[in-house]
Each structure stands twice: as structure tokens, then as C-alpha cells.
PDB file of C-alpha atoms in Angstrom:
ATOM      1  CA  MET A  29      -6.162  -4.161 -18.535  1.00 48.00           C
ATOM      2  CA  GLY A  30      -3.524  -3.980 -15.834  1.00 78.00           C
ATOM      3  CA  VAL A  31      -3.948  -3.031 -12.218  1.00 84.00           C
ATOM      4  CA  PHE A  32      -2.411   0.394 -12.793  1.00 87.00           C
ATOM      5  CA  GLY A  33      -4.714   1.212 -15.703  1.00 91.00           C
ATOM      6  CA  ASP A  34      -7.761  -0.003 -13.806  1.00 91.00           C
ATOM      7  CA  ASN A  35      -6.790   2.031 -10.754  1.00 90.00           C
ATOM      8  CA  ILE A  36      -6.197   5.317 -12.559  1.00 93.00           C
ATOM      9  CA  ARG A  37      -9.440   4.895 -14.492  1.00 94.00           C
ATOM     10  CA  ASP A  38     -11.451   4.035 -11.363  1.00 92.00           C
ATOM     11  CA  ILE A  39     -10.040   6.961  -9.395  1.00 93.00           C
ATOM     12  CA  ARG A  40     -10.645   9.353 -12.297  1.00 94.00           C
ATOM     13  CA  VAL A  41     -14.257   8.199 -12.618  1.00 95.00           C
ATOM     14  CA  GLN A  42     -14.810   8.421  -8.828  1.00 92.00           C
ATOM     15  CA  LYS A  43     -13.600  12.005  -8.923  1.00 93.00           C
ATOM     16  CA  GLY A  44     -15.881  12.837 -11.853  1.00 95.00           C
ATOM     17  CA  LEU A  45     -13.049  13.800 -14.184  1.00 96.00           C
ATOM     18  CA  SER A  46     -12.698  13.272 -17.908  1.00 97.00           C
ATOM     19  CA  GLN A  47      -9.585  11.855 -19.522  1.00 97.00           C
ATOM     20  CA  GLN A  48      -9.153  15.239 -21.210  1.00 97.00           C
ATOM     21  CA  GLN A  49      -9.130  17.049 -17.844  1.00 97.00           C
ATOM     22  CA  VAL A  50      -6.479  14.673 -16.534  1.00 97.00           C
ATOM     23  CA  ALA A  51      -4.378  15.068 -19.670  1.00 97.00           C
ATOM     24  CA  GLU A  52      -4.530  18.849 -19.502  1.00 97.00           C
ATOM     25  CA  HIS A  53      -3.672  18.963 -15.818  1.00 95.00           C
ATOM     26  CA  ILE A  54      -0.577  16.786 -16.075  1.00 95.00           C
ATOM     27  CA  GLY A  55       0.522  18.102 -19.456  1.00 96.00           C
ATOM     28  CA  THR A  56       0.050  15.101 -21.705  1.00 97.00           C
ATOM     29  CA  SER A  57      -2.286  14.041 -24.482  1.00 97.00           C
ATOM     30  CA  LEU A  58      -5.744  12.545 -24.213  1.00 96.00           C
ATOM     31  CA  THR A  59      -4.467   9.583 -26.232  1.00 97.00           C
ATOM     32  CA  GLN A  60      -1.713   8.978 -23.690  1.00 97.00           C
ATOM     33  CA  VAL A  61      -4.168   8.932 -20.771  1.00 97.00           C
ATOM     34  CA  TRP A  62      -6.412   6.571 -22.739  1.00 97.00           C
ATOM     35  CA  ARG A  63      -3.455   4.232 -23.398  1.00 96.00           C
ATOM     36  CA  TRP A  64      -2.500   4.200 -19.713  1.00 95.00           C
ATOM     37  CA  GLU A  65      -6.040   3.368 -18.650  1.00 95.00           C
ATOM     38  CA  ALA A  66      -6.331   0.691 -21.348  1.00 94.00           C
ATOM     39  CA  GLY A  67      -3.091  -0.894 -20.155  1.00 90.00           C
ATOM     40  CA  GLN A  68      -1.407  -0.373 -23.519  1.00 94.00           C
ATOM     41  CA  THR A  69       1.415   1.681 -22.033  1.00 94.00           C
ATOM     42  CA  ALA A  70       2.566   2.809 -18.613  1.00 91.00           C
ATOM     43  CA  PRO A  71       3.362   6.378 -17.618  1.00 94.00           C
ATOM     44  CA  SER A  72       6.866   7.428 -16.734  1.00 94.00           C
ATOM     45  CA  ILE A  73       7.561   7.661 -13.022  1.00 93.00           C
ATOM     46  CA  ASP A  74       7.301  11.453 -13.341  1.00 95.00           C
ATOM     47  CA  ASN A  75       3.840  11.210 -14.905  1.00 95.00           C
ATOM     48  CA  ALA A  76       2.771   8.591 -12.364  1.00 94.00           C
ATOM     49  CA  ALA A  77       3.805  11.002  -9.593  1.00 94.00           C
ATOM     50  CA  LEU A  78       1.828  13.793 -11.277  1.00 95.00           C
ATOM     51  CA  LEU A  79      -1.216  11.526 -11.433  1.00 95.00           C
ATOM     52  CA  ALA A  80      -0.846  10.599  -7.764  1.00 93.00           C
ATOM     53  CA  ARG A  81      -0.608  14.268  -6.757  1.00 94.00           C
ATOM     54  CA  PHE A  82      -3.527  15.255  -8.972  1.00 95.00           C
ATOM     55  CA  TYR A  83      -5.712  12.442  -7.610  1.00 93.00           C
ATOM     56  CA  ASN A  84      -4.427  13.019  -4.059  1.00 90.00           C
ATOM     57  CA  VAL A  85      -3.481   9.363  -3.623  1.00 89.00           C
ATOM     58  CA  SER A  86      -0.219   7.513  -3.086  1.00 87.00           C
ATOM     59  CA  LEU A  87       1.774   5.812  -5.814  1.00 88.00           C
ATOM     60  CA  ASP A  88       1.119   2.623  -3.855  1.00 86.00           C
ATOM     61  CA  ARG A  89      -2.598   3.112  -4.414  1.00 84.00           C
ATOM     62  CA  LEU A  90      -2.100   3.656  -8.140  1.00 86.00           C
ATOM     63  CA  CYS A  91       0.006   0.486  -8.360  1.00 85.00           C
ATOM     64  CA  GLY A  92      -2.450  -1.621  -6.384  1.00 80.00           C
ATOM     65  CA  LEU A  93      -0.321  -1.829  -3.239  1.00 80.00           C
ATOM     66  CA  HIS A  94      -2.766   0.087  -1.084  1.00 61.00           C
ATOM     67  CA  ALA A  95      -5.023  -0.887   1.791  1.00 56.00           C
ATOM     68  CA  PRO A  96      -7.912  -3.270   1.121  1.00 54.00           C
ATOM     69  CA  PRO A  97     -10.740  -1.715  -0.926  1.00 55.00           C
ATOM     70  CA  ASP A  98     -13.107  -1.660   2.052  1.00 61.00           C
ATOM     71  CA  LEU A  99     -10.832   0.839   3.820  1.00 68.00           C
ATOM     72  CA  ASP A 100     -11.709   4.228   2.329  1.00 73.00           C
ATOM     73  CA  LEU A 101      -8.695   6.542   2.545  1.00 76.00           C
ATOM     74  CA  GLU A 102     -10.167   9.194   0.252  1.00 79.00           C
ATOM     75  CA  GLY A 103      -9.831  12.673   1.693  1.00 86.00           C
ATOM     76  CA  LEU A 104      -7.031  11.786   4.097  1.00 86.00           C
ATOM     77  CA  ASP A 105      -3.707  13.552   3.826  1.00 88.00           C
ATOM     78  CA  GLY A 106      -0.339  11.808   3.696  1.00 85.00           C
ATOM     79  CA  ALA A 107       0.284  12.050   7.439  1.00 89.00           C
ATOM     80  CA  GLN A 108      -3.116  10.542   8.246  1.00 89.00           C
ATOM     81  CA  ILE A 109      -2.550   7.683   5.810  1.00 85.00           C
ATOM     82  CA  GLU A 110       0.892   7.015   7.312  1.00 86.00           C
ATOM     83  CA  ALA A 111      -0.637   6.951  10.797  1.00 88.00           C
ATOM     84  CA  LEU A 112      -3.224   4.395   9.682  1.00 85.00           C
ATOM     85  CA  GLN A 113      -0.526   2.317   8.011  1.00 83.00           C
ATOM     86  CA  ALA A 114       1.448   2.330  11.277  1.00 85.00           C
ATOM     87  CA  VAL A 115      -1.611   1.104  13.184  1.00 84.00           C
ATOM     88  CA  VAL A 116      -2.203  -1.678  10.649  1.00 78.00           C
ATOM     89  CA  ALA A 117       1.471  -2.667  10.807  1.00 78.00           C
ATOM     90  CA  ALA A 118       1.282  -2.828  14.609  1.00 81.00           C
ATOM     91  CA  PHE A 119      -1.688  -5.202  14.389  1.00 74.00           C
ATOM     92  CA  LYS A 120       0.206  -7.442  11.967  1.00 68.00           C
ATOM     93  CA  ARG A 121       3.056  -7.936  14.430  1.00 67.00           C
TER      94      ARG A 121
END
């Protein structure tokens, strides 16, 4: 399985959602969600954006480009995440 598939599955499970609920919310089939999570196919950028909005995470997080796993960003809005990213970037300088 790829990073993207693992990430969307893990986030879905953490949020207590079924694949069917995800499919219905973003307007696709259960089979399609299963294929994404299994790494058989990748969603279009439009569907990836719908997933990110539905899960309330960034596309970076879905693609595995997010903060280290020990930094829990769940529940933060976009502005708060950007502020944290700015702080981390300042420490890297």
C-alpha cells in the first residue's frame, strides 16, 4: 500500500468512519474508496481535495508531507497549522 492509501485509511479509522460514509460524502463509490486505500488507484486532485476537506486535514497530510506523527494537529484549523509550521520553519533556520 502507498503512503496516500495508508494515510486516508488511518485518518478514516481514527475518525470512526466507514468507507461507505466517505464514499457517500464525497460522491464516489465504495469500491473507489477501497481502491484508494488499498493503493490500487489514486484519487483525482479534486477527490483528494474533497477528502482533505472532509477529514479536516491538509493535502500535505494525506500525501505524507505533514509534521512528524508525534505532533498531533487534529482539531486545529488551517490558520493554526500554518502558525505552527512557521514556528517549526523558524527553528530550522
